[in-house]
PDB file of C-alpha atoms and ligand atoms in Angstrom:
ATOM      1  CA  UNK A  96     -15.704  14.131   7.350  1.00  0.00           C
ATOM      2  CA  UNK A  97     -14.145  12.217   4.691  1.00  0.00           C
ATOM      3  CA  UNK A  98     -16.663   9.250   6.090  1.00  0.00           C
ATOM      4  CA  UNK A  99     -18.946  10.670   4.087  1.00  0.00           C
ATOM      5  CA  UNK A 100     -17.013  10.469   0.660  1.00  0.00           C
ATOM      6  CA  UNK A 101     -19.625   7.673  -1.490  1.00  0.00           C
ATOM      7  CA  UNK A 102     -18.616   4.250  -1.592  1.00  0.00           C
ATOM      8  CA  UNK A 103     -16.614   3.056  -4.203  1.00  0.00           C
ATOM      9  CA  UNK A 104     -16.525  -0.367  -6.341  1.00  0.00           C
ATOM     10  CA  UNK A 105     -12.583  -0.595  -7.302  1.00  0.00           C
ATOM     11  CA  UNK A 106     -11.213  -1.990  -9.895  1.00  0.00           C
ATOM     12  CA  UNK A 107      -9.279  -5.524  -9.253  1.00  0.00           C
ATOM     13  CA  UNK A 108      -7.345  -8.009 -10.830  1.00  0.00           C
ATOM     14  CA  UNK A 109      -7.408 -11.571  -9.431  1.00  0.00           C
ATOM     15  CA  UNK A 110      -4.746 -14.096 -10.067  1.00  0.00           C
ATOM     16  CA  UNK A 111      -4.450 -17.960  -8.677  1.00  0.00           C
ATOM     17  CA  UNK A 112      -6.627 -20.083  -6.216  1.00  0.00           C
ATOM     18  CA  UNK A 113      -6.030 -20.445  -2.367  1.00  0.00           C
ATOM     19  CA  UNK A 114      -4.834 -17.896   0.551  1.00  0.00           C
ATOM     20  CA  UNK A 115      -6.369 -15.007  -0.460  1.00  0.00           C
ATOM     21  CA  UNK A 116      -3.391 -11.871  -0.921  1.00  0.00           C
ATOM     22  CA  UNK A 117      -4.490  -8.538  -1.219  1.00  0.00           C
ATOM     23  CA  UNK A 118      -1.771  -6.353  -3.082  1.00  0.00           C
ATOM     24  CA  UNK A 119      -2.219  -2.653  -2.154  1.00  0.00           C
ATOM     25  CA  UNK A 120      -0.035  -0.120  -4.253  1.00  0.00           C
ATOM     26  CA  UNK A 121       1.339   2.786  -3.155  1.00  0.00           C
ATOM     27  CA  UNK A 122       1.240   7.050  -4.477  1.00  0.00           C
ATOM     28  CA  UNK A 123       0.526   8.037  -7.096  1.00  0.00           C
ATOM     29  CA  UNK A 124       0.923   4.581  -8.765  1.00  0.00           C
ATOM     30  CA  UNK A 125      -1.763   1.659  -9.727  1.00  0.00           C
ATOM     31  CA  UNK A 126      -1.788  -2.354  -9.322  1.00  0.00           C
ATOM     32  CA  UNK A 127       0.750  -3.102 -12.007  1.00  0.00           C
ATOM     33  CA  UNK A 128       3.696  -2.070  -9.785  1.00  0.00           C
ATOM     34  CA  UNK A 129       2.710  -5.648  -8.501  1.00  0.00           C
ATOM     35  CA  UNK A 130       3.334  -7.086 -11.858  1.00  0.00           C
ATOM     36  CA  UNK A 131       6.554  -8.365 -11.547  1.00  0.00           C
ATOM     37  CA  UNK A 132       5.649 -10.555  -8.424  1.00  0.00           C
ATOM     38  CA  UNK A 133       2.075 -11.652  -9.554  1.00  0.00           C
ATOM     39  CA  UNK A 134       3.283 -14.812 -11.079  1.00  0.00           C
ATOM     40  CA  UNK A 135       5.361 -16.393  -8.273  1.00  0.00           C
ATOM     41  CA  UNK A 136       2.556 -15.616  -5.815  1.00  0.00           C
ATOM     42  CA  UNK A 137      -0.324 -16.988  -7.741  1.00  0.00           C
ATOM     43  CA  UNK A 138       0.687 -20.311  -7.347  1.00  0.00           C
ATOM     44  CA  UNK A 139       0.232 -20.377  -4.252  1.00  0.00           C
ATOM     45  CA  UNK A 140      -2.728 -17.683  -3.300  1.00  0.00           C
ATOM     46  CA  UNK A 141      -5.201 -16.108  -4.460  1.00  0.00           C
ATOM     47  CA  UNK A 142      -3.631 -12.640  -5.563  1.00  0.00           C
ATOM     48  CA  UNK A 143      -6.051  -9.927  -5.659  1.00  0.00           C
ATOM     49  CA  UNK A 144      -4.590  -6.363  -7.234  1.00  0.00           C
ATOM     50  CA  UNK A 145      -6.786  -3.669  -6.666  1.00  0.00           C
ATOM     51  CA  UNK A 146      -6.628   0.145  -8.217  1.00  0.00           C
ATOM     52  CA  UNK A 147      -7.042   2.325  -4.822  1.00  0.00           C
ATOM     53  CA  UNK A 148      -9.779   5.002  -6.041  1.00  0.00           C
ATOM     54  CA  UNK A 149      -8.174   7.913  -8.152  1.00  0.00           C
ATOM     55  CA  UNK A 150      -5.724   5.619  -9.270  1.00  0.00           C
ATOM     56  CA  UNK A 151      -5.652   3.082 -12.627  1.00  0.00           C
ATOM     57  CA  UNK A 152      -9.371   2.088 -13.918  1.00  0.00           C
ATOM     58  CA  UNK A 153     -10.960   2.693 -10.547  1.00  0.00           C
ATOM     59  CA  UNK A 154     -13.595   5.664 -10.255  1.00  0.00           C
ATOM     60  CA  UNK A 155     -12.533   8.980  -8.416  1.00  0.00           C
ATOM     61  CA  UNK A 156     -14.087  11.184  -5.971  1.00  0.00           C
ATOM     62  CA  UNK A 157     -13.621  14.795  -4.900  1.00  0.00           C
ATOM     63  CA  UNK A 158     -12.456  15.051  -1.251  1.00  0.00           C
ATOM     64  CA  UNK A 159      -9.725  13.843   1.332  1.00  0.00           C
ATOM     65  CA  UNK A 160      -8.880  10.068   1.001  1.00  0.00           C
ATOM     66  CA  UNK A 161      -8.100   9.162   4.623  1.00  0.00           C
ATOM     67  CA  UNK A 162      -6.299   5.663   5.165  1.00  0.00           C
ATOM     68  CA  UNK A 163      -8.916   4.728   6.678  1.00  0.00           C
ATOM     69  CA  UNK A 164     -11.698   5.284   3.769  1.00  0.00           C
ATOM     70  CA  UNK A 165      -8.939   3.399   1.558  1.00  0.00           C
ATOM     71  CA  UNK A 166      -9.073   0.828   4.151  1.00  0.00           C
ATOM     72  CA  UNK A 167     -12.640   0.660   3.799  1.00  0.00           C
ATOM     73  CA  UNK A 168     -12.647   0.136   0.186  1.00  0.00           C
ATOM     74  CA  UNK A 169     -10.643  -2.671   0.367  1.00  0.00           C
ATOM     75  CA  UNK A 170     -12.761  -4.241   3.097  1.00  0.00           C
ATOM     76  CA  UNK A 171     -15.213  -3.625   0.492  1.00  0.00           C
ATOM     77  CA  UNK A 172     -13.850  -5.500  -1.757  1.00  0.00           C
ATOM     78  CA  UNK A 173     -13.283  -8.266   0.085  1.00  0.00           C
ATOM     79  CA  UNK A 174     -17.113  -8.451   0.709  1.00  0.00           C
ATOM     80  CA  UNK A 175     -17.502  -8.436  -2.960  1.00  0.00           C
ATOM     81  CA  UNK A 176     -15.429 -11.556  -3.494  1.00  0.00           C
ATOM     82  CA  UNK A 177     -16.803 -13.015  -0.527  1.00  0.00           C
ATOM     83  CA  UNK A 178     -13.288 -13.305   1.392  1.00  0.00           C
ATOM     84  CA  UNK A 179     -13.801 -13.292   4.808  1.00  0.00           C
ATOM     85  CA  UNK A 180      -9.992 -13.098   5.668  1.00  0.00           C
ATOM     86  CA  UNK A 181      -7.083 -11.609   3.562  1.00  0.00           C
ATOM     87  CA  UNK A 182      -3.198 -11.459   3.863  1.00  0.00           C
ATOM     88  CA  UNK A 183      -3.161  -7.588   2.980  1.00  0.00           C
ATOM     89  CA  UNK A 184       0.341  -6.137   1.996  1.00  0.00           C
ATOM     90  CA  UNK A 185       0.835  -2.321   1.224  1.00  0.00           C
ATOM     91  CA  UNK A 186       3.587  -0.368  -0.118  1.00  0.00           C
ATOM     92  CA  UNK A 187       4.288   2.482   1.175  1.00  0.00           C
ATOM     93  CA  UNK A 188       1.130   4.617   1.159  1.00  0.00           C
ATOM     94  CA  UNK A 189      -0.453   1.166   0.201  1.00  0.00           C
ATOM     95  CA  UNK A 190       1.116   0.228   3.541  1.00  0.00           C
ATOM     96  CA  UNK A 191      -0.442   3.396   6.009  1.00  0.00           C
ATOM     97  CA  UNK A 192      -3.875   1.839   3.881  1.00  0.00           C
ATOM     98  CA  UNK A 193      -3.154  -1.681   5.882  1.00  0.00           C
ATOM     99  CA  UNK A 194      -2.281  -0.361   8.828  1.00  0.00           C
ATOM    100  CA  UNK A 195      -5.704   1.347   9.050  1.00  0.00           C
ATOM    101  CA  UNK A 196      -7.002  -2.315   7.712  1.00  0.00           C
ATOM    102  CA  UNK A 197      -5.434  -4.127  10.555  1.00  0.00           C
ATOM    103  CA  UNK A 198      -6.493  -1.408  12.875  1.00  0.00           C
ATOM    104  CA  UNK A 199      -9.660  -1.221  12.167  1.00  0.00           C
ATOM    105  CA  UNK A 200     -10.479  -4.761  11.253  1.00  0.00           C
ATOM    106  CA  UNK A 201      -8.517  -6.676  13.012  1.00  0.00           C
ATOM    107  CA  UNK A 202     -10.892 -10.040  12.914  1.00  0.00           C
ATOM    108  CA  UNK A 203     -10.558 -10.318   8.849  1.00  0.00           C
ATOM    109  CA  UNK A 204      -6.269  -9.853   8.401  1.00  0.00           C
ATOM    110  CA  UNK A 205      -4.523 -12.847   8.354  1.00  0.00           C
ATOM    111  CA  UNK A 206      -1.115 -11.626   7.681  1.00  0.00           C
ATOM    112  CA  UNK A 207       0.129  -8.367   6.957  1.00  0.00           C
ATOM    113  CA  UNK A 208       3.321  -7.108   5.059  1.00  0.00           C
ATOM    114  CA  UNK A 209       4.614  -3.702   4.824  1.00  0.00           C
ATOM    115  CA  UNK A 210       7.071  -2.983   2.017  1.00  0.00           C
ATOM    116  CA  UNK A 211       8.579   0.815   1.961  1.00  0.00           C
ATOM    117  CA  UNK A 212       6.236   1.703   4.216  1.00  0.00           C
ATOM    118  CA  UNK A 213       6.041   3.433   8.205  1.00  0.00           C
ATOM    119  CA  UNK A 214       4.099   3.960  10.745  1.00  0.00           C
ATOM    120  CA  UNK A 215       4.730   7.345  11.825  1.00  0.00           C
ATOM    121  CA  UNK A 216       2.516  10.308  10.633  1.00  0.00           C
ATOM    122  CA  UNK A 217       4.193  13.323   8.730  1.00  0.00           C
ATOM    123  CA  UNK A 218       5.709  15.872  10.570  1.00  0.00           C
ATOM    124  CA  UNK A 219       4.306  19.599  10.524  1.00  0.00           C
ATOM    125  CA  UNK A 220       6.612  20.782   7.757  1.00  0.00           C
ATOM    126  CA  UNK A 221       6.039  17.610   5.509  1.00  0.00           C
ATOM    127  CA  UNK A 222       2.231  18.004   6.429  1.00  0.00           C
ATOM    128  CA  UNK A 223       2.236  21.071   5.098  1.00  0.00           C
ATOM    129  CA  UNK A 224       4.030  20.804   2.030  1.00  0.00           C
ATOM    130  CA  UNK A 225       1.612  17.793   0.714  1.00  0.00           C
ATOM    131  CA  UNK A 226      -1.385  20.173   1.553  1.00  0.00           C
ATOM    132  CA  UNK A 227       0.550  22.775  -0.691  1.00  0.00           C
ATOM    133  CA  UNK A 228       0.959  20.103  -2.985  1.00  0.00           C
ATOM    134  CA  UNK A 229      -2.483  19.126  -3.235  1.00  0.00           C
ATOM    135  CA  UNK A 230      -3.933  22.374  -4.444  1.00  0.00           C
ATOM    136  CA  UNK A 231      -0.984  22.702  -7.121  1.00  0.00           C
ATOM    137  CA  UNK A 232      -2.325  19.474  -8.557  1.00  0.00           C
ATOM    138  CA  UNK A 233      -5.739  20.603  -8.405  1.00  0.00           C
ATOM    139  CA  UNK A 234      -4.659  23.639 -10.365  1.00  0.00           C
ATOM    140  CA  UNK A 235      -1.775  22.457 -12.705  1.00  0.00           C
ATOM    141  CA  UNK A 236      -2.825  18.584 -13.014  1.00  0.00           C
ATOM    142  CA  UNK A 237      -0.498  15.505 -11.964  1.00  0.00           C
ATOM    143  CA  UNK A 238       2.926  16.528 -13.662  1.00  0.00           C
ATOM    144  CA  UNK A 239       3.392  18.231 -10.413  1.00  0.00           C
ATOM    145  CA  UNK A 240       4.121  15.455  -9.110  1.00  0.00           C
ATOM    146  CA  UNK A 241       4.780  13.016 -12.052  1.00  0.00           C
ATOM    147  CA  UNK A 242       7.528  14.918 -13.476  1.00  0.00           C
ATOM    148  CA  UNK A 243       9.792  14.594 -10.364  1.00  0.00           C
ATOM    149  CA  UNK A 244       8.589  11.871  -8.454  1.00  0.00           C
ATOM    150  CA  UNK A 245      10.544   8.974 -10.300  1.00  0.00           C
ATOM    151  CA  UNK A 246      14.084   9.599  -9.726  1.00  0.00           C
ATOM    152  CA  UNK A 247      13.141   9.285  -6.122  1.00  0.00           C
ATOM    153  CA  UNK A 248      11.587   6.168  -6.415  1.00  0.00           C
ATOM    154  CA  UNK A 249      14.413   4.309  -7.728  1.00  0.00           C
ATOM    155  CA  UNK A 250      18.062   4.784  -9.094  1.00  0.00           C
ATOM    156  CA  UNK A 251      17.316   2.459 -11.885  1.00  0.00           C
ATOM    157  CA  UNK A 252      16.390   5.029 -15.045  1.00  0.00           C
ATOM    158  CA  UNK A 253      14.844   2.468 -17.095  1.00  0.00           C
ATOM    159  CA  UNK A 254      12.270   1.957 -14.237  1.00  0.00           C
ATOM    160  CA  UNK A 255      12.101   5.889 -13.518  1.00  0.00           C
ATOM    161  CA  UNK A 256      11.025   6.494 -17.434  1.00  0.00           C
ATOM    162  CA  UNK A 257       8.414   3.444 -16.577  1.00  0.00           C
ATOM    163  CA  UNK A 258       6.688   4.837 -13.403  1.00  0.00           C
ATOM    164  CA  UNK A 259       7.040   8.290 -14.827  1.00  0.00           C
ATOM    165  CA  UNK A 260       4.822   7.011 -17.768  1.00  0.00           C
ATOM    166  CA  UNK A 261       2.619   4.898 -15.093  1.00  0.00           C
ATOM    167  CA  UNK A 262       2.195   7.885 -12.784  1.00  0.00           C
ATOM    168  CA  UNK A 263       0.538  10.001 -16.150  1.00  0.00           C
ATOM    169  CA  UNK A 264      -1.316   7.150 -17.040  1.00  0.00           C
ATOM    170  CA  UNK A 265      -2.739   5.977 -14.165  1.00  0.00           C
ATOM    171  CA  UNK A 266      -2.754   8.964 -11.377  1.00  0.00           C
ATOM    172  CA  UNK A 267      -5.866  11.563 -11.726  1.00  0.00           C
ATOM    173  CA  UNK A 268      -5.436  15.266  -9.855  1.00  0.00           C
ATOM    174  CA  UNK A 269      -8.521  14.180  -7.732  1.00  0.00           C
ATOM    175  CA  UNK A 270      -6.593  10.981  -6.796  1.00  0.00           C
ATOM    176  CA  UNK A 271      -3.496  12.725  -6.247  1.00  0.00           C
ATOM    177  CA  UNK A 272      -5.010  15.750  -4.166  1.00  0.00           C
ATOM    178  CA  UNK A 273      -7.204  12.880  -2.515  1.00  0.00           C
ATOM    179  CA  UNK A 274      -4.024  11.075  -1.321  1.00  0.00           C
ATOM    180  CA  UNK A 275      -2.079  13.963  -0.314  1.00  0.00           C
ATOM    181  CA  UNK A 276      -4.751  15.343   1.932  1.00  0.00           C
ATOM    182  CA  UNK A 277      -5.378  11.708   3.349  1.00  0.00           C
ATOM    183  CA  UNK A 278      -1.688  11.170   4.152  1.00  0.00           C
ATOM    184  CA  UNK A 279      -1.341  14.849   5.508  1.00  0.00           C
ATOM    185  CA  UNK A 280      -3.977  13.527   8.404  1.00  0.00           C
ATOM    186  CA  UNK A 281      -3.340  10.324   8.689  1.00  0.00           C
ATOM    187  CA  UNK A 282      -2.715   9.051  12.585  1.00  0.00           C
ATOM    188  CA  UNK A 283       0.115   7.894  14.024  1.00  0.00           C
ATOM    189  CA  UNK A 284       0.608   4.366  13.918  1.00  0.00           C
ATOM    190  CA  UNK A 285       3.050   3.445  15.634  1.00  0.00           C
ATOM    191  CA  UNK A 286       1.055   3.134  18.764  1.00  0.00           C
ATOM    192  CA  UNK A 287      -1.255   0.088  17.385  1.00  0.00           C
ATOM    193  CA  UNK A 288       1.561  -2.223  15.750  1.00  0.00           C
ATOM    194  CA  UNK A 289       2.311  -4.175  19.219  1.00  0.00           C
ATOM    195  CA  UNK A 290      -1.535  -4.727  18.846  1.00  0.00           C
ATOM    196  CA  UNK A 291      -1.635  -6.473  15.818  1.00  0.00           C
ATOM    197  CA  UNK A 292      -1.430 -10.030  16.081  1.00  0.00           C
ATOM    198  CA  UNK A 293      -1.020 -11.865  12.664  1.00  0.00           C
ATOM    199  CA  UNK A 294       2.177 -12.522  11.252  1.00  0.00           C
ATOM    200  CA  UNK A 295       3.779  -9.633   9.540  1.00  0.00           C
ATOM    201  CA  UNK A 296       6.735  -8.966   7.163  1.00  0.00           C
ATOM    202  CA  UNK A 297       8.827  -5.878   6.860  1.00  0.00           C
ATOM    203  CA  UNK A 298      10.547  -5.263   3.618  1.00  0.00           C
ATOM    204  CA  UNK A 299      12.568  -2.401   2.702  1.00  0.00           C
ATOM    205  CA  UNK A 300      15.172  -1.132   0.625  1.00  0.00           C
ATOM    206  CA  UNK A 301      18.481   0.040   1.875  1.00  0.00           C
ATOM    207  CA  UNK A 302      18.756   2.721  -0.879  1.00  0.00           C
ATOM    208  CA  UNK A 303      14.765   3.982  -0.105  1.00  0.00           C
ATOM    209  CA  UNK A 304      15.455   7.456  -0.727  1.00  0.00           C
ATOM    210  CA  UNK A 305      11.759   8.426   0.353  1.00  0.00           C
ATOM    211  CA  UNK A 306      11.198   6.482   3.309  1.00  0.00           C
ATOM    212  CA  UNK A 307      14.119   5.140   5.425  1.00  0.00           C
ATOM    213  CA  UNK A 308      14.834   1.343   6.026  1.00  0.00           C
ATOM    214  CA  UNK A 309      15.404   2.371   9.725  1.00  0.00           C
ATOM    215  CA  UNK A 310      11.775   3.425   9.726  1.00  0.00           C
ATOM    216  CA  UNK A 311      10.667  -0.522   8.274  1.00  0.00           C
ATOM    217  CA  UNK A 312      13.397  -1.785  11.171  1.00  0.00           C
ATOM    218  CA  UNK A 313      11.497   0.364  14.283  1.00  0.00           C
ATOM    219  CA  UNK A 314       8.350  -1.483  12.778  1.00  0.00           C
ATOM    220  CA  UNK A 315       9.623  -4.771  12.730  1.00  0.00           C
ATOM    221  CA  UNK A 316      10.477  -4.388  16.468  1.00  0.00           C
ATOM    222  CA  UNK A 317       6.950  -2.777  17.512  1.00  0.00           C
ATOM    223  CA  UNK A 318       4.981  -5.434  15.884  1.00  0.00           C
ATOM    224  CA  UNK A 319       4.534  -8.725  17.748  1.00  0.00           C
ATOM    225  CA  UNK A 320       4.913 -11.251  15.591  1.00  0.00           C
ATOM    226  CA  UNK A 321       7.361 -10.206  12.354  1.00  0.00           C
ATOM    227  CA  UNK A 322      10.471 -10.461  10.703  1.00  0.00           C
ATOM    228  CA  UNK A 323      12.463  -8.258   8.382  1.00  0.00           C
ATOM    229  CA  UNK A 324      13.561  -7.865   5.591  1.00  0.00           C
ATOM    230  CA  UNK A 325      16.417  -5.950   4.074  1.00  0.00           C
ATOM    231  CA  UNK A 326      17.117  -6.014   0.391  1.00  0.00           C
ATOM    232  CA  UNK A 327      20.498  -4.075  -0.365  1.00  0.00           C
ATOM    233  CA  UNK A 328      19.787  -3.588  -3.594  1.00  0.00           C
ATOM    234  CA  UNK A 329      16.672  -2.232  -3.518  1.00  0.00           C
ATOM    235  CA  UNK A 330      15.401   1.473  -3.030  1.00  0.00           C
ATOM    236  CA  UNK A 331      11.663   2.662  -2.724  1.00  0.00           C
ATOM    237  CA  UNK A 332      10.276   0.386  -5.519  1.00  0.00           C
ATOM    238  CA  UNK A 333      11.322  -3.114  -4.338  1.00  0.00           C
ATOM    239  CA  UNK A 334       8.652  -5.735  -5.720  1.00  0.00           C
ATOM    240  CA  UNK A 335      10.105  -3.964  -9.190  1.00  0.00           C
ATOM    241  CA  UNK A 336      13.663  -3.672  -8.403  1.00  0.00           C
ATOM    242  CA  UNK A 337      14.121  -7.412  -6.509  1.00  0.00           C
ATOM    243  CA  UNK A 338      11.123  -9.116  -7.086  1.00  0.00           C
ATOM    244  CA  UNK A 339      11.959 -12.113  -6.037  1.00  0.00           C
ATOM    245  CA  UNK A 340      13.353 -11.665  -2.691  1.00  0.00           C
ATOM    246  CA  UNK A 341       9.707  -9.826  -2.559  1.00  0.00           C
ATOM    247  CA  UNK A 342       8.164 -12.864  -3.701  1.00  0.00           C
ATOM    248  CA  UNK A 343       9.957 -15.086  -1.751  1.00  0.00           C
ATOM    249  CA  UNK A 344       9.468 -13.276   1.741  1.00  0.00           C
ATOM    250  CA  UNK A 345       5.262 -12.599   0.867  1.00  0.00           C
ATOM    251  CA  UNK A 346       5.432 -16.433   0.070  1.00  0.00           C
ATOM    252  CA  UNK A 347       6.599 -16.796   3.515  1.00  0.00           C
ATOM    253  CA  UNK A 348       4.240 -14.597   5.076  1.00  0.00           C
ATOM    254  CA  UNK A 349       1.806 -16.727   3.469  1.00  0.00           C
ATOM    255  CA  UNK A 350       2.480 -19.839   4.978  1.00  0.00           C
ATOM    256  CA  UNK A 351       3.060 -18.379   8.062  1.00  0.00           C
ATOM    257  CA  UNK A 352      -0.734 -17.206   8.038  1.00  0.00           C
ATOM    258  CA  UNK A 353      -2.067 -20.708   7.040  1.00  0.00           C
ATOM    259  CA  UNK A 354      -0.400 -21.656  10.458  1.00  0.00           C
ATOM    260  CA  UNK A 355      -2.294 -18.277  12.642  1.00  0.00           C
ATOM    261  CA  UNK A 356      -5.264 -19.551  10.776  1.00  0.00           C
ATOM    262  CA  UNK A 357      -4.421 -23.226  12.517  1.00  0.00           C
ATOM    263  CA  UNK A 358      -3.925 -21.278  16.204  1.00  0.00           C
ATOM    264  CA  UNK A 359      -6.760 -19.301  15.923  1.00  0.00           C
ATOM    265  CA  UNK A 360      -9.248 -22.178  14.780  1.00  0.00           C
ATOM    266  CA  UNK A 361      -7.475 -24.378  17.748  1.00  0.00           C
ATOM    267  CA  UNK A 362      -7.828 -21.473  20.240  1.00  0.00           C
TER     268      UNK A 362
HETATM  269  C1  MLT B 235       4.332   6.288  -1.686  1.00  0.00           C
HETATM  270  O1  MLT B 235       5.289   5.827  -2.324  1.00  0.00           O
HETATM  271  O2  MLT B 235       3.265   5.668  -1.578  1.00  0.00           O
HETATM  272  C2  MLT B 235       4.473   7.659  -1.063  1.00  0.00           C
HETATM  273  O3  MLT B 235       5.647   8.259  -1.501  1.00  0.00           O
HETATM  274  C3  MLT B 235       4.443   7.614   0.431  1.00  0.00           C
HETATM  275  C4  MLT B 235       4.562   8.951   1.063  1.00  0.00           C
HETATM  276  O4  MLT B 235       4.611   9.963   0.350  1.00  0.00           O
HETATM  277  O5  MLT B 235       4.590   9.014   2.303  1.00  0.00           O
END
């Protein structure tokens, strides 16, 4: 049903020449959580920051946001630009938005990272509280979820005060709702990771008080051909809280593309 949602052109910001490196952010945030890893990146790729729709200066729409219409409107994107393969990194929800990517279109990922992310769907219970959820913020607008949100994103409080001013700024109620409902449905996919073949990175923070770092280490096994990484000092928010250990293991991940891109065009 949500198929049928209209297309969206989002908003990007492009940084650097080379590899292109698709930055996906995660709920209810925009691309400048990427910020703080942009310029380490861009010298060696092509970093593309997109706004997922609902979110920063991209255009809304009324209606579930499955992962896989998200993935769509990056793979949208990319036609835009004219990339015909991307490194695609998500966090957290950003990352259930590249798992549908490498799902669904395998045959234009080159790498893939997944930074305070999973692959498991919700459970009933946590299903049914983001439904819940979602119709408060359609009633009562996005403090419902910007006012308590930030503490859990990071023990830091000069970054809390920051994302709780980001999340007001750049989060609308039919983004928010759209998200909620999307990530209420979204499949399982755990099933799918020993399927995808391009190099992929784990990252996660051992204080992530909203997702696990067990859940990143049960990823890094499934997939076949990753690596992890565990940043101690890090909660949900790592590319903000240790950027460069971010920057230096999406660096990696970009290399090791350039050298699937080598076996694939030898194959
Ligand atoms: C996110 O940070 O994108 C979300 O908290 C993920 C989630 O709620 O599952």
């Amino acid at each position: 049903m949500e198929h049928k949602l209209k297309s969206v052109d989002l908003y990007y910001e492009e940084n650097g020449q080379g590899t292109p490196l698709i930055l996906v952010h995660g709920f209810p945030l925009d691309h400048t959580t990427w910020q703080p890893i942009v310029p380490a990146l861009s010298k060696c790729a092509r970093v593309i920051t997109p706004d997922l729709r609902g979110f920063g200066k991209s255009p809304a729409t009324k209606g579930a946001y499955s992962m896989r219409l998200l993935a769509e409107d990056i793979l949208r994107l990319m036609d835009r630009l004219n990339i015909d393969k991307a490194v695609v990194v998500g966090h957290s929800m950003g990352g259930y938005v590249a798992l549908a990517f490498a799902h669904a279109y395998p045959q234009r990922l080159s790498g893939l990272g997944l930074v305070a992310s999973q692959a498991e769907a919700d459970a009933p219970e946590r299903r049914q509280s983001r439904l819940n959820i979602a119709e408060d913020v359609e009633r009562k607008g996005v403090r419902v979820v910007a006012d308590g949100m930030p503490v859990k994103l990071t023990s830091d409080p000069r970054l809390a005060n920051q994302l709780h001013e980001l999340i007001h700024a750049a989060a609308t109620p039919e983004g928010v709702a759209g998200c909620l409902r999307g990530m209420a449905d979204r499949p399982d996919a755990t099933e799918w990771l020993g399927d995808i073949a391009a190099p992929s990175v784990v990252i996660a923070g051992s204080q992530d008080g909203i997702i696990p770092p067990q859940k990143g280490q049960v990823m890094a096994t499934l997939l076949g051909r990753s690596w992890l990484v565990l940043i101690e000092e890090a909660g949900h928010m790592p590319m903000m809280e240790a950027p460069e250990r971010v920057a230096d293991a999406l660096l990696q991940l970009v290399k090791s593309s350039l050298g699937y891109e080598k076996q694939c065009e030898c194959a």
